[in-house]
Every structure is written in structure tokens, then in C-alpha cells.
Short mmCIF file of C-alpha atoms in Angstrom, two decimals:
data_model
loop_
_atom_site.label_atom_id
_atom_site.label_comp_id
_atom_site.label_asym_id
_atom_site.label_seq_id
_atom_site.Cartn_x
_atom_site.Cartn_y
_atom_site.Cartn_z
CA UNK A 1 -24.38 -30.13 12.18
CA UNK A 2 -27.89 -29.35 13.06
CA UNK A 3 -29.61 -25.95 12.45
CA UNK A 4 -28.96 -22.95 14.70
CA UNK A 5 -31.05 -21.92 17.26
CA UNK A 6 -32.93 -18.22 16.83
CA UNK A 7 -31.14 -17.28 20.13
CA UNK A 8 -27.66 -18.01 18.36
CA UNK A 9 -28.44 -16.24 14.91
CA UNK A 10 -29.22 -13.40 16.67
CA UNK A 11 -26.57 -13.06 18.68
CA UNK A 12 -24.32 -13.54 15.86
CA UNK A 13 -26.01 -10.95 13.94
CA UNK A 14 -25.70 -8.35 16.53
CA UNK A 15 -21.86 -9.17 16.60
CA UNK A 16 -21.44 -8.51 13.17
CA UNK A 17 -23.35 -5.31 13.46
CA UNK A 18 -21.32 -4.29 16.38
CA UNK A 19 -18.09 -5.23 14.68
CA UNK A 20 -19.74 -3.25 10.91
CA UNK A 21 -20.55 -0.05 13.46
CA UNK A 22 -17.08 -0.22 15.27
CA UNK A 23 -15.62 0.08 11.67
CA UNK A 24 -18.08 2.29 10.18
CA UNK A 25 -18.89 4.96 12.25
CA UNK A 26 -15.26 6.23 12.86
CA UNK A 27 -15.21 6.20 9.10
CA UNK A 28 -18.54 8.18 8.77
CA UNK A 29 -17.78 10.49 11.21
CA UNK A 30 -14.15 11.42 9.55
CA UNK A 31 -16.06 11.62 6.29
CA UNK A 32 -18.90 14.22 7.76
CA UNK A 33 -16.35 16.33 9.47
CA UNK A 34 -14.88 16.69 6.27
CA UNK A 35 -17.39 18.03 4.69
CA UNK A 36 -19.63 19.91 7.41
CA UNK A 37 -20.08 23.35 7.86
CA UNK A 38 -18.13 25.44 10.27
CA UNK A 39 -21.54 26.62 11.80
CA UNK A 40 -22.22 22.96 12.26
CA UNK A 41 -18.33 21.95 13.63
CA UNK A 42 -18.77 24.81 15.98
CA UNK A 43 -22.32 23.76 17.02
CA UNK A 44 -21.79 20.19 17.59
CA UNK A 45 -18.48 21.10 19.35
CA UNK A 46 -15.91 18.49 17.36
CA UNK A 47 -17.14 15.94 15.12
CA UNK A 48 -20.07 15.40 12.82
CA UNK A 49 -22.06 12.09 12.43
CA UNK A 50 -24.14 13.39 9.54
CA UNK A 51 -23.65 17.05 7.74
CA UNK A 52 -26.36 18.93 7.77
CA UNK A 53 -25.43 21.37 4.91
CA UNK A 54 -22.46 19.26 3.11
CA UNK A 55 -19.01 21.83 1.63
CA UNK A 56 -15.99 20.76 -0.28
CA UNK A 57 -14.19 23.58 1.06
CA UNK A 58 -11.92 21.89 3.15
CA UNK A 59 -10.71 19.56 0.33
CA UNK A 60 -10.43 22.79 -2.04
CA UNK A 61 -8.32 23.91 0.83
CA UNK A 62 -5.64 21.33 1.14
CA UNK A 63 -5.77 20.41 -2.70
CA UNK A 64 -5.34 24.23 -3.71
CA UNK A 65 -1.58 23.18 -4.49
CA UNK A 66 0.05 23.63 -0.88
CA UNK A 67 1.87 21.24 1.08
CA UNK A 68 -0.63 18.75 1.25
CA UNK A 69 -1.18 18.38 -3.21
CA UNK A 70 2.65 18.42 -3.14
CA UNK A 71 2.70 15.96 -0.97
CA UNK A 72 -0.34 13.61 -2.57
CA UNK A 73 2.05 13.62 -5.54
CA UNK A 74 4.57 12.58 -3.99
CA UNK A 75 3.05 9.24 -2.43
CA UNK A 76 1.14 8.84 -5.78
CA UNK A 77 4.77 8.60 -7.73
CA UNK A 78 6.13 7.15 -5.08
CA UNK A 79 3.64 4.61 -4.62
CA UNK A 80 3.49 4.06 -8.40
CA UNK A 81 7.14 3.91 -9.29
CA UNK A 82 7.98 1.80 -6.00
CA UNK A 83 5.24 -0.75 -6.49
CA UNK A 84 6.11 -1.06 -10.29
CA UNK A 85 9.80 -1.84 -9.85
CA UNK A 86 9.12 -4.00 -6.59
CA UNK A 87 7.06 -6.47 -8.36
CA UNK A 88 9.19 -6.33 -11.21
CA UNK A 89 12.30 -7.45 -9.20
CA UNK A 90 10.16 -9.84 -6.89
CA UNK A 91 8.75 -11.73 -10.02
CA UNK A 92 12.14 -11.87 -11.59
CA UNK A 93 13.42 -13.10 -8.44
CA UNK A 94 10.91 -15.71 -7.40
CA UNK A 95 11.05 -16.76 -10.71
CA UNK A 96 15.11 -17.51 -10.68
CA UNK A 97 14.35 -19.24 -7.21
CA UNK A 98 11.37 -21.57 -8.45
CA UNK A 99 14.00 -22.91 -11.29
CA UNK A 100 16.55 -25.34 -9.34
CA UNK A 101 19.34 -24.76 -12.18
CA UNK A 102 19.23 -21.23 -12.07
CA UNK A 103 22.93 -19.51 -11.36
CA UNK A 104 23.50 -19.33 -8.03
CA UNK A 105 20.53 -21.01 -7.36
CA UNK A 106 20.99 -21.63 -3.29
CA UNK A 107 23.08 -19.08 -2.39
CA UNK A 108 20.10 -16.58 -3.28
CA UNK A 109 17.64 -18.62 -1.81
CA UNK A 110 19.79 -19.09 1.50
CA UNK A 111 19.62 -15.59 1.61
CA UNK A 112 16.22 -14.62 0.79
CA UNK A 113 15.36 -17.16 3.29
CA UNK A 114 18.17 -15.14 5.92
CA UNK A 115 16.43 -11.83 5.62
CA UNK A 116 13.32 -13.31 7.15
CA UNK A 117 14.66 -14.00 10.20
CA UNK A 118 17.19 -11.10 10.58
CA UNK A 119 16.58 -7.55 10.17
CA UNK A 120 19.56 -5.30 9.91
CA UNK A 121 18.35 -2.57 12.18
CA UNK A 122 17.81 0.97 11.78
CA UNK A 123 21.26 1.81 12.30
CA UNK A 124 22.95 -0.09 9.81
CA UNK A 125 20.72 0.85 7.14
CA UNK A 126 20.38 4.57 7.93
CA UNK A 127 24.47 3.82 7.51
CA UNK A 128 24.09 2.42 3.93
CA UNK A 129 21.52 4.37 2.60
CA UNK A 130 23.41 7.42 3.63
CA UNK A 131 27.05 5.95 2.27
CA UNK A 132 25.31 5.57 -1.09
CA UNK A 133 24.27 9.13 -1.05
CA UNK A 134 20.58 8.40 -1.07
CA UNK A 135 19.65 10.76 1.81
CA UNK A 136 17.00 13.53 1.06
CA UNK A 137 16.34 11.56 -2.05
CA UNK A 138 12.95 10.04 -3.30
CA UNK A 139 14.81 6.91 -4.18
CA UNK A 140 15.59 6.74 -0.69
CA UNK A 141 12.12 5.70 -0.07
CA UNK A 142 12.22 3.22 -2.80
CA UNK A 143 15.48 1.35 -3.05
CA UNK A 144 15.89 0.53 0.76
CA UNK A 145 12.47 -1.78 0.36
CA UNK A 146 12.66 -2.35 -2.68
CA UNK A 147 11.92 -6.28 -2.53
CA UNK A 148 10.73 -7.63 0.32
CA UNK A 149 11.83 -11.47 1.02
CA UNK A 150 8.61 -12.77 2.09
CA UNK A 151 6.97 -11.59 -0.72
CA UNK A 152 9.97 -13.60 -2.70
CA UNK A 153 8.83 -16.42 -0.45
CA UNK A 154 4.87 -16.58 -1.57
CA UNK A 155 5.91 -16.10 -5.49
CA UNK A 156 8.51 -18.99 -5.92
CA UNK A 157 6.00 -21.45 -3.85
CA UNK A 158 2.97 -20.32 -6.41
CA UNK A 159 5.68 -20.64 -9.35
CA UNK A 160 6.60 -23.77 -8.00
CA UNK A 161 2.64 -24.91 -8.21
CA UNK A 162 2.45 -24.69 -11.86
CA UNK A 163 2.57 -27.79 -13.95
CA UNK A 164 5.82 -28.46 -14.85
CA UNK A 165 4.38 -29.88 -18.04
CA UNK A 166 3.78 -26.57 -19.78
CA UNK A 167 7.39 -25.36 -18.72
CA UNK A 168 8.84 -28.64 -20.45
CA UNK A 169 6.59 -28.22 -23.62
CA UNK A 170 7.50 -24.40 -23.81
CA UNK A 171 11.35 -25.51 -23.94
CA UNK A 172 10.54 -28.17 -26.41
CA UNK A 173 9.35 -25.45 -28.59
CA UNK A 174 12.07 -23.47 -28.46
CA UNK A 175 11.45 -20.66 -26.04
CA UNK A 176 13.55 -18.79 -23.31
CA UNK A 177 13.07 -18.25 -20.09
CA UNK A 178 12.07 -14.93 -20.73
CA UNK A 179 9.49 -15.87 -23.12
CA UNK A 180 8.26 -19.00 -20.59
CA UNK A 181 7.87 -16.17 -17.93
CA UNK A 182 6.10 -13.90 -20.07
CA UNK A 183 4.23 -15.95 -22.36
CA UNK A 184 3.04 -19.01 -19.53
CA UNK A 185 4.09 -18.13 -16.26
CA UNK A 186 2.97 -14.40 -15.92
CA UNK A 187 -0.57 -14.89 -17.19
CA UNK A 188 -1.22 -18.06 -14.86
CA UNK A 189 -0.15 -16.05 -12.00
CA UNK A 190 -2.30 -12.99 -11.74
CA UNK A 191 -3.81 -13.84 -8.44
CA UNK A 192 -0.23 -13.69 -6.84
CA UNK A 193 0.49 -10.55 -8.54
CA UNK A 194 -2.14 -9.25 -7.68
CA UNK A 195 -1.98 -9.79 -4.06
CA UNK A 196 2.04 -8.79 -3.96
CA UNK A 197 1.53 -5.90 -5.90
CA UNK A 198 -1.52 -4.48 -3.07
CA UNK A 199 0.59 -5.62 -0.12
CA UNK A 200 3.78 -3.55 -2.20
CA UNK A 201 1.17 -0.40 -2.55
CA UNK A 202 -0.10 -0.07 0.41
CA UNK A 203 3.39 -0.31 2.29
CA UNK A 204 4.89 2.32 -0.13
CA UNK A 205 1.73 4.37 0.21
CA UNK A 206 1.43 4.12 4.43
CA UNK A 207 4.97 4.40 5.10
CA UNK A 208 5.56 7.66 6.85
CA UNK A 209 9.18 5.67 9.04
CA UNK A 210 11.61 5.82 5.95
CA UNK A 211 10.43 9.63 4.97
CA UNK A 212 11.14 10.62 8.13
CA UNK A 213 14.35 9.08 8.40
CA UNK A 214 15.91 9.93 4.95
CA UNK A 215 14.00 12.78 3.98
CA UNK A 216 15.01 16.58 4.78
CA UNK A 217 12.76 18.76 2.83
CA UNK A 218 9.74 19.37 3.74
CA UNK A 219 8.57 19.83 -0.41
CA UNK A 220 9.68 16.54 -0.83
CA UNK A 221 7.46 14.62 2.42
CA UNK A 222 4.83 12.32 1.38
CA UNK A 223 1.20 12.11 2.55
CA UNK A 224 1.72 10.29 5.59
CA UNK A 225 4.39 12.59 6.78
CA UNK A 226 1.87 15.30 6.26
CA UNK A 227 -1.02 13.20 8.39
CA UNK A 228 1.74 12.70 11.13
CA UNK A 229 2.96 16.33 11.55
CA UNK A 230 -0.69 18.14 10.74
CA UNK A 231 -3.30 15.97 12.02
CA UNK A 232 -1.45 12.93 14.94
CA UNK A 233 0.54 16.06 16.33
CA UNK A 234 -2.23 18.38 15.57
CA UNK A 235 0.07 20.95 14.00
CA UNK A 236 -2.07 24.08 13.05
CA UNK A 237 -2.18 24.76 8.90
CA UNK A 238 -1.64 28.22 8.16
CA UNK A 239 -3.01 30.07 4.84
CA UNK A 240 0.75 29.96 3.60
CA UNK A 241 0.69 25.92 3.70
CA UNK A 242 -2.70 25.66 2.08
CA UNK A 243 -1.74 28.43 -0.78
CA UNK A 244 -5.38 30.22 -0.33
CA UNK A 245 -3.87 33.46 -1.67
CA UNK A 246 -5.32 35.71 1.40
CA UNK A 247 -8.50 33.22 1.22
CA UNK A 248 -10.02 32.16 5.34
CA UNK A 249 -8.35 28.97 6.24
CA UNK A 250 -11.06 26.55 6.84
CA UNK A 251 -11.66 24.90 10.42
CA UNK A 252 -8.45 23.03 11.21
CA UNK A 253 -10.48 20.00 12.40
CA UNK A 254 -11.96 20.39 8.63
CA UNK A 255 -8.84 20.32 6.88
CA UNK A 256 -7.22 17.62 8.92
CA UNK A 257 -10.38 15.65 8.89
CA UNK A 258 -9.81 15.87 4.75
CA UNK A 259 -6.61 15.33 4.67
CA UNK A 260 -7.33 11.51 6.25
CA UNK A 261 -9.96 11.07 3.83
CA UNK A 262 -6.89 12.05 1.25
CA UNK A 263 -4.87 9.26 2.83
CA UNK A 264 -7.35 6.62 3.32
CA UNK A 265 -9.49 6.86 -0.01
CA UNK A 266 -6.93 5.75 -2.67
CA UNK A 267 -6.04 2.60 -1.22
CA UNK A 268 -10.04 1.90 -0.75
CA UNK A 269 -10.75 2.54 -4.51
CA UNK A 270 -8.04 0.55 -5.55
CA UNK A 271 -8.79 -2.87 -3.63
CA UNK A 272 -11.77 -3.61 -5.29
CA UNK A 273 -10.79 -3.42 -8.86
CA UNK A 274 -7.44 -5.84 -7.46
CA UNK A 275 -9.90 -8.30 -5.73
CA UNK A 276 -11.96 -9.30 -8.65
CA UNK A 277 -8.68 -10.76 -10.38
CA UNK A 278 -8.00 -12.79 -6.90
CA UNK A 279 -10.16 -15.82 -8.06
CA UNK A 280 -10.09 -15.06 -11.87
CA UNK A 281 -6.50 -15.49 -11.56
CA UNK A 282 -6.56 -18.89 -9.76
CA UNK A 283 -8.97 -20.48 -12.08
CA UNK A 284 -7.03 -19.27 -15.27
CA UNK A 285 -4.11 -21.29 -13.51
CA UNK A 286 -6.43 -24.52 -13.21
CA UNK A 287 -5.69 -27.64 -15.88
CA UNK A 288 -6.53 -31.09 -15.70
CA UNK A 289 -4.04 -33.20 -14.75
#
């Protein structure tokens, strides 16, 4: 391939800049509002590009133990617990799967395999989840999604990648399965892990659906259910919500501006301490055959 004409390096710059500003700015903009002034909101009429005189107030506001801290704990144990016990059951599972003489070895896979292709509907599940006495419950957000069968899918074909040869010498010396999982399998496969357990944390962290389907009280919504109601349906917060104790309520556009930047920031922190064990992971899985 020969070298790239000036013309077409700069026009590919100025596409990625476009594309970084199309990402950034909304960002930036959320992030000022957030922290501007009211004088400055009122001034500038909505939202902020840059704040001229930066204020935590609004975050003091929602994080002052009202709906919106409630809530933040909630998706944080959520989130947590949910992502914990999902990758739990998906390793165990993939793992089962990846062994052909594992009980019931294609009966599970058959169905693993089924859920990918049919979903069992709203209905139905509302049905079950309700029959098990789940509703109103924070396991209700859990258990219903608890494993998800493409994730099964991407774990037994990475466990199926690793040299059978260390399996075979691990049962020559005596140890279980459990102690072949733990000891062999588990430490070649941090890069899957790692990428099951971010997809599993960000779906129990942005899922707003199942909260509002199984949950009743408000005290027990999580985050998103608080973004939905306060900020998409632009549902005023009174000084009762926010627990200010007779303090002034920030602007609204403030306090829903910082209670995105609540939403959005976890998941932004966490993904670059799970990236740098992407490639580790795969190279501590390499051996020469």
C-alpha cells in the first residue's frame, strides 16, 4: 500500500475530531452544568460549556442522603452482588459445558444454546418471578438475569482453547475438577473474565426495565430508575427528596445534570483498571506448543 496523500490524512483527522467532539462535548457540557453556578445557569439560559465559578452544591444536594444516595446504594449492591454471583454461575457453567463427560453434558448445552434464540417474553417471566414471590424484592433484579447464555457461549469456547495438555497433566497428578478450575483454568482465563464480568456490570448497573417491572417501593429503586423519573421525565426534586433539612434546593437542571454524572462516572472509572488485564490475560494463557 503506498503512502497517503496530505489531502486524505487530513480528512481523516478531521473525522476523528468530529467523531472525539460529537462524544465529548455532550459529556463536557453535562459535566459543567453540574457544577456551574446558578448565576451562570440562569445567564447562559440552560447549559454550560465551561463554568465560570465551579460549585459542588448540586452533588452535596443529591448525595445529602435522599432518594438519589439511597438509590446509588442500591445499584452499587446491586451491581456488586449481581455481577459477583453471575460470573460465578457463568464460569461454573461454561466450565461443565467445555468438559464433554460432564453430567448431563448436552442437555445443558442444548439449552444454553435454546435461550439464544428464544426469549420467553415479558409476560411469562413477570409470571414466574411473581409465582416465586420475588416481586418488590432486590433479588428480583438479580435472579431473573442471573446468567446470561451468550455469555455461557464466549466462556466454554475460551475454555475449550486451552491446551488440553495441562488439563491431562493436572488429572495425572491427582487433582479435581475443582482444583483444575481454580488452580489452571481460572488464572489462564482472566481476559474472559474480565470482559464477562464488565458486560455483567454494566447491564446490572444500566438496567432501569426489571426495577420498574418488579419493584414497588420507591426506597428500594436503583439509580437508573431515579435518572428515568427525575431527569428523562424531568420530574421536579423537592427539598423533601434531597433531605436539605430547610436548605434552597439547587437549580433542578443542576441536580439532574449531577445526578447523570452519578450514573455515568462509575462505570467510566471502572473500565480502565478492567482493560489493562484484557491483553495481560491473553498472554498469561500463551504456551508453546
Amino acid at each position: 500500500m503506498g503512502k497517503p496523500s496530505v489531502f486524505a490524512t487530513i480528512a481523516r483527522a478531521v473525522v476523528l475530531i468530529l467523531c472525539c467532539a460529537a462524544v465529548l462535548v455532550p459529556f463536557l457540557a453535562v459535566v459543567s452544568t453540574s457544577v456551574a453556578s446558578p448565576a451562570q445557569l440562569t445567564s447562559a439560559g440552560g447549559f454550560v460549556l465551561w463554568p465560570e465559578e465551579p460549585s459542588l452544591t448540586a452533588f452535596r444536594a443529591v448525595l445529602s442522603g435522599g432518594v438519589v444516595t439511597r438509590a446509588m446504594l442500591v445499584s452499587i449492591g446491586v451491581t456488586g452482588v449481581g455481577t459477583l454471583a453471575s460470573v460465578a454461575v457463568t464460569v461454573g457453567l461454561a466450565y461443565a459445558l467445555s468438559r464433554p463427560g460432564s453430567l448431563f453434558h448436552k442437555p445443558l448445552l442444548l439449552g444454553t444454546l435454546f435461550t439464544l434464540f428464544f426469549n420467553p417474553g415479558i409476560i411469562p417471566t413477570y409470571m414466574v418471578v411473581r409465582q416465586l414471590g420475588l416481586i418488590d424484592s432486590f433479588a428480583a433484579l438479580v435472579l431473573p438475569v442471573l446468567v446470561s447464555g451468550f455469555n455461557v457461549v464466549v466462556m466454554r469456547a475460551f475454555f475449550l482453547e486451552i491446551p488440553q495438555e495441562l488439563l491431562e497433566s493436572a488429572r495425572i497428578d491427582g487433582a479435581s475438577e475443582a482444583r483444575t478450575l481454580r488452580s489452571i483454568v481460572l488464572p489462564l482465563s482472566k481476559a474472559v473474565i474480565a470482559v464477562i464480568g464488565l458486560f455483567y456490570a454494566v447491564m446490572y448497573w444500566n438496567a432501569f426495565f426489571t426495577a420498574l417491572l418488579y419493584i414497588n417501593s420507591t426506597e428500594k429503586w436503583p439509580l437508573q430508575l431515579i435518572v428515568r423519573t427525575f431527569v428523562v421525565n424531568q420530574t421536579p426534586l423537592a427539598a423533601d427528596d434531597l433531605d436539605l433539612a430547610g436548605e434552597v434546593v439547587p437549580p433542578q437542571l443542576s441536580v439532574q445534570m449531577a445526578i447523570l454524572v452519578l450514573a455515568i462516572i462509575p462505570i467510566l472509572v471502572v473500565y480502565p483498571f478492567i482493560q489493562k488485564h484484557f491483553t495481560k490475560g491473553l498472554l498469561i494463557g500463551a504456551v508453546k506448543g
